[in-house]
mmCIF file of C-alpha atoms and ligand atoms in Angstrom:
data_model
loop_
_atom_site.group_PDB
_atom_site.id
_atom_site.type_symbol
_atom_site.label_atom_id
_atom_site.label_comp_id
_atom_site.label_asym_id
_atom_site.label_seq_id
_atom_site.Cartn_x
_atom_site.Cartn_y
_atom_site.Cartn_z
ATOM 1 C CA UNK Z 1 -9.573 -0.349 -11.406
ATOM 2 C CA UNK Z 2 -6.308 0.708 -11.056
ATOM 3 C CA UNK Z 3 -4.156 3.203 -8.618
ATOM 4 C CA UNK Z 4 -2.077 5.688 -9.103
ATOM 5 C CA UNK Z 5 1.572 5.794 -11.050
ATOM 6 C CA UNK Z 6 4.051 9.177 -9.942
ATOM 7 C CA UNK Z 7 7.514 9.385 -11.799
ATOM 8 C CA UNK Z 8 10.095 11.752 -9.623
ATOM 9 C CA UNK Z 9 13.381 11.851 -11.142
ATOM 10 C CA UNK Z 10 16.449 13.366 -9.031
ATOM 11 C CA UNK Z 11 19.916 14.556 -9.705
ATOM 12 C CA UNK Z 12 21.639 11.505 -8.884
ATOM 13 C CA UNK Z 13 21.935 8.446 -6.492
ATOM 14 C CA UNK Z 14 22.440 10.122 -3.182
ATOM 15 C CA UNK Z 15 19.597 12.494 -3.953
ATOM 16 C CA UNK Z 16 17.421 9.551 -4.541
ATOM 17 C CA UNK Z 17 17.954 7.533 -2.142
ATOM 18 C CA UNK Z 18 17.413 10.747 0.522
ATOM 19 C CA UNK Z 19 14.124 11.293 -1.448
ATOM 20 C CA UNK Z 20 13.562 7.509 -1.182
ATOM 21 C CA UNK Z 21 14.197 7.472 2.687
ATOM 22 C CA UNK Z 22 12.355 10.248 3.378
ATOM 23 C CA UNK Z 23 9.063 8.688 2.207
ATOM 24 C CA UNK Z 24 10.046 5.608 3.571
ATOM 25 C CA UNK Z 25 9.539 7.262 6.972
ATOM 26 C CA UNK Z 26 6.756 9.355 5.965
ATOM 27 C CA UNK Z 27 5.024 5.834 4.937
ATOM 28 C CA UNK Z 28 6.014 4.246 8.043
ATOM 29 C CA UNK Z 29 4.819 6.919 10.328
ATOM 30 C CA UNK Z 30 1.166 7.214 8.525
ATOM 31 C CA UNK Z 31 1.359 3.819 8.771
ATOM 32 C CA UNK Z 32 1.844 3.427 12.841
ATOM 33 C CA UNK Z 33 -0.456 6.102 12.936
ATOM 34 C CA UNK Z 34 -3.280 5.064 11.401
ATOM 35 C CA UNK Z 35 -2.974 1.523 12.538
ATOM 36 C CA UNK Z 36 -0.230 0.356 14.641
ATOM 37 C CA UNK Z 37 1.984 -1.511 12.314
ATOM 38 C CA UNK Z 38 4.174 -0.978 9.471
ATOM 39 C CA UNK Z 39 4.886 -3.853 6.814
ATOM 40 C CA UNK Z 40 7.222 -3.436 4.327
ATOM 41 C CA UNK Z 41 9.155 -5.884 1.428
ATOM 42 C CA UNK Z 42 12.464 -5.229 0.758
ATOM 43 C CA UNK Z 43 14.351 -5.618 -2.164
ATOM 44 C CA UNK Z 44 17.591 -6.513 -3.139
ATOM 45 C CA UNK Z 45 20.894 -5.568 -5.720
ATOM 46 C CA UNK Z 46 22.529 -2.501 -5.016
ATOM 47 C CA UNK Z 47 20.571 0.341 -5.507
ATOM 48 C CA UNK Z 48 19.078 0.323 -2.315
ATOM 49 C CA UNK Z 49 22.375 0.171 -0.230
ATOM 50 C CA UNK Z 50 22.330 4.207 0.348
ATOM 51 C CA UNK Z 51 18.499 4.212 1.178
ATOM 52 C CA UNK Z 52 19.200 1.075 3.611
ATOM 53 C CA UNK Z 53 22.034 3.078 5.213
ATOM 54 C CA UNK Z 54 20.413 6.564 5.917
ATOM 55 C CA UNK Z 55 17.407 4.250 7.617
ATOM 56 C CA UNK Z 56 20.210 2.431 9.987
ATOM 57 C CA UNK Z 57 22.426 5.534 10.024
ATOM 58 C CA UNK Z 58 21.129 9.544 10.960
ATOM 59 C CA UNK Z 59 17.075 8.526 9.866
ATOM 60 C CA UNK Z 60 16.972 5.440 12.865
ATOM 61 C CA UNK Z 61 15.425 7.430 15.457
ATOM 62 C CA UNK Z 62 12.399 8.372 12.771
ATOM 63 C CA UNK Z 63 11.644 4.888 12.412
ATOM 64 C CA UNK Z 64 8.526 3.499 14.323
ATOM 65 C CA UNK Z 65 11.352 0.265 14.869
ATOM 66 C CA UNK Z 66 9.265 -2.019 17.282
ATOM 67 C CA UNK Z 67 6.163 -1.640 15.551
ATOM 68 C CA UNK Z 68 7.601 -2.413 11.667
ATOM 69 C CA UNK Z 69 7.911 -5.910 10.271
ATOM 70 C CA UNK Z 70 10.111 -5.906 7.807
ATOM 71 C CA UNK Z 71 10.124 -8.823 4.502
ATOM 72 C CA UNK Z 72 11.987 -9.561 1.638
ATOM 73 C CA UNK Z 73 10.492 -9.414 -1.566
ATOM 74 C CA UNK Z 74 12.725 -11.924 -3.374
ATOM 75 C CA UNK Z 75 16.086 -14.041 -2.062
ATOM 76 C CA UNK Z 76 19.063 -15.766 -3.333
ATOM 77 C CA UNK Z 77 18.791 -19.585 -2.331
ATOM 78 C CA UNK Z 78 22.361 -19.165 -0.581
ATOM 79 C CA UNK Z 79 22.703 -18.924 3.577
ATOM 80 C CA UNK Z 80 21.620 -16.081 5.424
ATOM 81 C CA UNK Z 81 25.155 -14.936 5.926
ATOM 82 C CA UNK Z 82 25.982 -15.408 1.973
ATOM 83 C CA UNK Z 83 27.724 -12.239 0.254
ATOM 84 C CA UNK Z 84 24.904 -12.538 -1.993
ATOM 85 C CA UNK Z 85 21.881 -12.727 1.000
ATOM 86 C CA UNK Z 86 19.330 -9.988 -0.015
ATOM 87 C CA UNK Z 87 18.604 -10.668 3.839
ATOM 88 C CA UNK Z 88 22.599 -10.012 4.336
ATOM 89 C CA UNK Z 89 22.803 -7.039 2.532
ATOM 90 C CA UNK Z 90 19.706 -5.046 4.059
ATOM 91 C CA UNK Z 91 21.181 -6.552 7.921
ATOM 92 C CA UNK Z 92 24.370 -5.367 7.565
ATOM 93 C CA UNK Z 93 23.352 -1.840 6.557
ATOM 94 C CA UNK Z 94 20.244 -1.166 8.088
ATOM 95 C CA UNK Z 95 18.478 -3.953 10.389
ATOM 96 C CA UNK Z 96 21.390 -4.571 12.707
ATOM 97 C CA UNK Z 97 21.571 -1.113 13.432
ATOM 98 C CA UNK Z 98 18.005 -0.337 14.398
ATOM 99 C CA UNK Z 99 16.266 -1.552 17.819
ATOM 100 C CA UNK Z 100 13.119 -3.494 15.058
ATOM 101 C CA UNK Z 101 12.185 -7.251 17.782
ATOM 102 C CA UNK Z 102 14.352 -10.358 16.041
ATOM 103 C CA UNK Z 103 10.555 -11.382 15.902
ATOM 104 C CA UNK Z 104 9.546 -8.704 13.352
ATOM 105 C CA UNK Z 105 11.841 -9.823 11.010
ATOM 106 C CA UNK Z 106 10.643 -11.737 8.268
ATOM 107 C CA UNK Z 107 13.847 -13.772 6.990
ATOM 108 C CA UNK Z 108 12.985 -16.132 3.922
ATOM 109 C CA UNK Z 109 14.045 -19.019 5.130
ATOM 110 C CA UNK Z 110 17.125 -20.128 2.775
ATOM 111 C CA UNK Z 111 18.019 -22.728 4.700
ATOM 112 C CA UNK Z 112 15.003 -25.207 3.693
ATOM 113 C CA UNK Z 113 16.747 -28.562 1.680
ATOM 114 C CA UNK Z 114 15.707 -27.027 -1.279
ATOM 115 C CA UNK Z 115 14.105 -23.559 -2.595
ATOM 116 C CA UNK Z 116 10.747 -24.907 -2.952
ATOM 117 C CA UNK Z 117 10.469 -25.869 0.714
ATOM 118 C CA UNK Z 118 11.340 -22.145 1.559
ATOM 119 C CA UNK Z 119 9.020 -20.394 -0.971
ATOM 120 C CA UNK Z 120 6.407 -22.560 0.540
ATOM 121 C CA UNK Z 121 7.537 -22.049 4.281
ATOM 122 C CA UNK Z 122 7.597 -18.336 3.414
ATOM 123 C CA UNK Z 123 3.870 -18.141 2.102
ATOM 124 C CA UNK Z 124 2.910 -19.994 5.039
ATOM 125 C CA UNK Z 125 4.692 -16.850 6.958
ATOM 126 C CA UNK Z 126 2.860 -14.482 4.898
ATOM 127 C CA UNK Z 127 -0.580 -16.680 5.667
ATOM 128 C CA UNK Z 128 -0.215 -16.513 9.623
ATOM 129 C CA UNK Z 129 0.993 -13.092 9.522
ATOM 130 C CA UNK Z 130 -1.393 -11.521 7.784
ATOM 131 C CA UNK Z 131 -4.082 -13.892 9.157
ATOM 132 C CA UNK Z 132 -4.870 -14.495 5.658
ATOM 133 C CA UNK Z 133 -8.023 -16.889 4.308
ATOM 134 C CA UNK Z 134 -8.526 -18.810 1.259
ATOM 135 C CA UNK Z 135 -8.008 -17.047 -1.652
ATOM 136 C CA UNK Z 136 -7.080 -13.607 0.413
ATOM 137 C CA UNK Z 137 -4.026 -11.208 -0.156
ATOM 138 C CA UNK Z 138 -1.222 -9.617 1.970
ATOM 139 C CA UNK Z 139 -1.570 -6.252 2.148
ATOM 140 C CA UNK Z 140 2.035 -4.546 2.270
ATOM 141 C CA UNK Z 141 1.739 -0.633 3.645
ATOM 142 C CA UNK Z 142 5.186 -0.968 0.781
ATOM 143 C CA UNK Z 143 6.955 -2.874 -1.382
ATOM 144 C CA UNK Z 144 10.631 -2.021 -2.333
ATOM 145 C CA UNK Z 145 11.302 -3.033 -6.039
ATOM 146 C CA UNK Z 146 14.717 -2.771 -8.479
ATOM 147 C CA UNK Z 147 14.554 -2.929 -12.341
ATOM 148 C CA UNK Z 148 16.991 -5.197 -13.971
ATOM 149 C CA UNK Z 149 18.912 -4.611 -17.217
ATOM 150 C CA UNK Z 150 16.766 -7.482 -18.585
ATOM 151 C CA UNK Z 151 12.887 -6.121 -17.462
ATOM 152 C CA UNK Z 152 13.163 -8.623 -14.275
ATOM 153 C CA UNK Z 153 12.090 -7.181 -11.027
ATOM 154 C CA UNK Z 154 12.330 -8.721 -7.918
ATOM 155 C CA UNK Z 155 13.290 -12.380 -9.039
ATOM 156 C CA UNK Z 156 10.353 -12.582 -11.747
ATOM 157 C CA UNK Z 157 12.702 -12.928 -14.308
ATOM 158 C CA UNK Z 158 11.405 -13.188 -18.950
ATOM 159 C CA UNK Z 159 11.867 -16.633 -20.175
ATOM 160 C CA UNK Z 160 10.392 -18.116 -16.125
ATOM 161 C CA UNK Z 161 6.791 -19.047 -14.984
ATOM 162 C CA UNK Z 162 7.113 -16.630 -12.187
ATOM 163 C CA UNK Z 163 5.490 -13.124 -14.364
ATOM 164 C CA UNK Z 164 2.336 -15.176 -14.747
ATOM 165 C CA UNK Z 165 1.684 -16.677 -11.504
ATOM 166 C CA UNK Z 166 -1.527 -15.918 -10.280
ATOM 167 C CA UNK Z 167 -2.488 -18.192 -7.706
ATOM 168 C CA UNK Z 168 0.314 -18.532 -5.164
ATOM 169 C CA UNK Z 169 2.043 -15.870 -3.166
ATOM 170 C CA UNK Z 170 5.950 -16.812 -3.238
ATOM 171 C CA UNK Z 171 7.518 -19.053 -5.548
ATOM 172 C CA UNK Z 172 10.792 -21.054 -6.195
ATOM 173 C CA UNK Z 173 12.280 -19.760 -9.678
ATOM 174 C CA UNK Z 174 15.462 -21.204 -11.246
ATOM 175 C CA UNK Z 175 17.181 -19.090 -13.204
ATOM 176 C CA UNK Z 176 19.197 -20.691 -15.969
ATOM 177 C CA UNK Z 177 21.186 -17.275 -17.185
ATOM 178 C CA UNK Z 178 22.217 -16.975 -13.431
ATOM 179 C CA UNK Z 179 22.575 -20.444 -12.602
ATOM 180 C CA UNK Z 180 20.702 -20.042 -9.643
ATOM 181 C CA UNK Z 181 17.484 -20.692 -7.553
ATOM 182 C CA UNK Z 182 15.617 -17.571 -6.423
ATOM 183 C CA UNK Z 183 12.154 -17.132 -4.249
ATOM 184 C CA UNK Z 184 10.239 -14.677 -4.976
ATOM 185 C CA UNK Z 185 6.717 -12.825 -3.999
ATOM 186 C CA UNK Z 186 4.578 -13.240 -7.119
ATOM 187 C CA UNK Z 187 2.503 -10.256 -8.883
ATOM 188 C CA UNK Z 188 -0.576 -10.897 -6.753
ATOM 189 C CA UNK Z 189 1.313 -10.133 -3.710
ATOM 190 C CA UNK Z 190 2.831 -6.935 -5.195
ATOM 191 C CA UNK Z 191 0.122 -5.548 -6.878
ATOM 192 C CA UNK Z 192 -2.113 -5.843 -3.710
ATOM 193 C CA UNK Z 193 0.274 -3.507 -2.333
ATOM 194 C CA UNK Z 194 -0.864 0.168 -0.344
ATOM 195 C CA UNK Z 195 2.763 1.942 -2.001
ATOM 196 C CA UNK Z 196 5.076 0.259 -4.454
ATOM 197 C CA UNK Z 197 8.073 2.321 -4.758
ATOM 198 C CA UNK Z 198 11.027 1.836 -8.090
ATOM 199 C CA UNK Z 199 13.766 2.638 -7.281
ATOM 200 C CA UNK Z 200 15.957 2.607 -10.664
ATOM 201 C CA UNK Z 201 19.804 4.323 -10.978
ATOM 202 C CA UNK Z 202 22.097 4.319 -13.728
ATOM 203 C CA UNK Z 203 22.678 5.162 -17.339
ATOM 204 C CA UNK Z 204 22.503 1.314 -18.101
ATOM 205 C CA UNK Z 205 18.914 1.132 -16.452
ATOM 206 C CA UNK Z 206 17.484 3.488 -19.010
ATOM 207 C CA UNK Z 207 16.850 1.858 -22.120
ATOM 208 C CA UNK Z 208 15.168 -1.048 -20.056
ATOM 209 C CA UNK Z 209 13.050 1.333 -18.642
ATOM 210 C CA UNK Z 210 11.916 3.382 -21.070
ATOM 211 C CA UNK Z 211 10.837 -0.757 -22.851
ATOM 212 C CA UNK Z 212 8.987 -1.118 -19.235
ATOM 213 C CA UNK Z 213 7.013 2.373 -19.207
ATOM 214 C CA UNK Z 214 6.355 2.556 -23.068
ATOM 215 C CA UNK Z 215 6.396 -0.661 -25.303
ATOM 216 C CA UNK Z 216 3.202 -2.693 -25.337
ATOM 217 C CA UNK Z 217 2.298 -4.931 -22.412
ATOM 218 C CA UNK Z 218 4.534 -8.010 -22.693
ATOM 219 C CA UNK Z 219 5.137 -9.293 -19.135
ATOM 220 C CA UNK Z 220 7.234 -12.154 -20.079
ATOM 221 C CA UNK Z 221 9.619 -10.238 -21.439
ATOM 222 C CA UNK Z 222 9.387 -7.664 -19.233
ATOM 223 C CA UNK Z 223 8.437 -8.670 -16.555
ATOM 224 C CA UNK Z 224 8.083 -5.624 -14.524
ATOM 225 C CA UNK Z 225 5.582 -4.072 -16.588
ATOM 226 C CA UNK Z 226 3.319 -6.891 -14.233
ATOM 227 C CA UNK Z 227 3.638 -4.484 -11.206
ATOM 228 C CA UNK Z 228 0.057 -2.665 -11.561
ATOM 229 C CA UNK Z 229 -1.232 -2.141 -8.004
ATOM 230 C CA UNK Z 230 -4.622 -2.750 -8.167
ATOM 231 C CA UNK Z 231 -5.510 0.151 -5.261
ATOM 232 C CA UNK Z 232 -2.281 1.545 -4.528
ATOM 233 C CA UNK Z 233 0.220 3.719 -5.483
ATOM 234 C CA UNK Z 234 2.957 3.140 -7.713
ATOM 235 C CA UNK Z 235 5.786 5.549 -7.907
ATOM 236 C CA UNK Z 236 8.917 5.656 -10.087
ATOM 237 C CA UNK Z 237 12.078 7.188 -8.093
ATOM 238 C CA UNK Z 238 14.704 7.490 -11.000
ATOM 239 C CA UNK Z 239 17.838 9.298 -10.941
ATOM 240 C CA UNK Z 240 18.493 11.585 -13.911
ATOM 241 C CA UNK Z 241 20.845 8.778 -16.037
ATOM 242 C CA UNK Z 242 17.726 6.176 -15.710
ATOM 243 C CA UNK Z 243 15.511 8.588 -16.455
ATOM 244 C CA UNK Z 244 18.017 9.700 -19.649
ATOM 245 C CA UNK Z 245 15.992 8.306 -22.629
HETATM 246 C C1 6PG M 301 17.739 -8.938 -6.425
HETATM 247 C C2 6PG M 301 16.706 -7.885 -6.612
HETATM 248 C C3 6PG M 301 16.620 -7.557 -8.070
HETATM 249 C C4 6PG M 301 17.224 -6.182 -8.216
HETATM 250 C C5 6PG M 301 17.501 -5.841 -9.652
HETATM 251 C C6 6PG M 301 18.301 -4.540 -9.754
HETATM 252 O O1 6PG M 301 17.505 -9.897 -5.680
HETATM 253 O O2 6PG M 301 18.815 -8.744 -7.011
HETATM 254 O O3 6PG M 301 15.530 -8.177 -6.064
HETATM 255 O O4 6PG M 301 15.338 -7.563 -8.605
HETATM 256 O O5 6PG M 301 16.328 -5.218 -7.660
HETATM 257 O O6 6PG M 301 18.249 -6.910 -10.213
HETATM 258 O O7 6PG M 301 19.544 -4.780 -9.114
HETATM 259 P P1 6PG M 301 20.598 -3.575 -8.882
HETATM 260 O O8 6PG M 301 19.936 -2.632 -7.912
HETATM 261 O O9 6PG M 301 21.803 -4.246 -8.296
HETATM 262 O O10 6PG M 301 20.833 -2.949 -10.233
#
């Protein structure tokens, strides 16, 4: 069984991320509504920047803030206050501006002696918060997700272990073409998902995407061809240059 997969393309960027902001609060408030709490994963790169800065900038007082709990879907190993922070990024244009309690926000913890110290401190978040027993999944109300040139989305990168983990719920990757440790949610967690929203801008984005929606399923080498929610929505927000081919 699987759930449901929109495509909405817009004109460019700006129009996206508007579109992409607007459901984010749409989301949020059916969320609070129906039961009292929001829970989202961010992610990380640049496309989101606009959609992060309409929710801190003229969107803020639509936001349920107190009763959200915002996560991150994957992280740079660097410090919190790195120019490459995923956690950085999404404070300096959105979280610092909005009245959300320091306790609803869901940091992975980079400053562990070593990545795989943090992805496990971070699943152990993920298991209190969501009160979670053996063998159970987090339930996100919505996961943010990019598309890389190379099929990677969030840090489940082709040519790692990370596409094909099924048991655990965040793992340490090392990536050798980046030189760099990243700790990521795995599949499970993101297919378990209520909303999983794309968002994908740029001419360079489209040939990688067209390989992700059309060419046979081939996770690990393109990795986000994995994201199938197994109940909830998925939905493709492309601007016109992504959507090109
Ligand atoms: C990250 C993101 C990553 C990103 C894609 C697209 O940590 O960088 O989680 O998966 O979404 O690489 O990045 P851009 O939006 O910068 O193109």
């Amino acid at each position: 069984m699987s759930g449901s997969t929109e495509l909405k393309v817009y004109e460019n960027l700006n129009e996206l991320s508007r579109a992409a902001a607007a459901e984010f609060v749409r989301l949020a408030a059916n969320a609070v509504q129906g039961k009292g709490v929001f829970t989202v994963a961010l992610s990380g790169g640049s496309t989101p920047r606009a959609l992060y800065e309409l929710l801190g900038g003229e969107l803020s007082s639509k936001l349920p803030c107190n009763r959200m709990h915002f996560f991150w879907g994957d992280e740079r190993f660097v410090p919190a206050d790195h120019e490459e922070s995923n956690y950085r990024a999404a404070n300096e244009a959105m979280l610092s501006k909005l009245n959300v309690p320091a306790a609803n926000i869901h940091r992975i913890p980079t400053e562990m002696p070593d990545a795989h110290q943090a992805a496990e401190r971070y699943e152990q978040e993920l298991r209190a918060f969501f009160r979670l027993g053996t063998g159970e999944l987090p339930r996100f109300d919505l996961m943010l997700l990019g598309l890389g040139g190379d099929g990677h989305t969030a840090s489940l990168f082709p040519g790692t272990s990370a596409p094909m983990e099924k048991e655990k719920l965040v793992v340490d990757v090392w990536v050798e073409k980046l030189h760099a440790n990243r700790i990521t949610m795995t599949p499970p967690v993101f297919n378990h998902a209520v909303n999983v929203i794309f968002l994908v801008s740029g001419a360079d984005k489209a040939a990688t995407l067209q390989s992700v929606r059309e060419d046979a399923y081939e996770p690990e080498r393109l990795p986000a061809q994995v994201i199938r929610p197994v109940y909830g929505r998925l939905v493709w927000m492309l601007d016109r240059a992504a959507a090109g081919k």
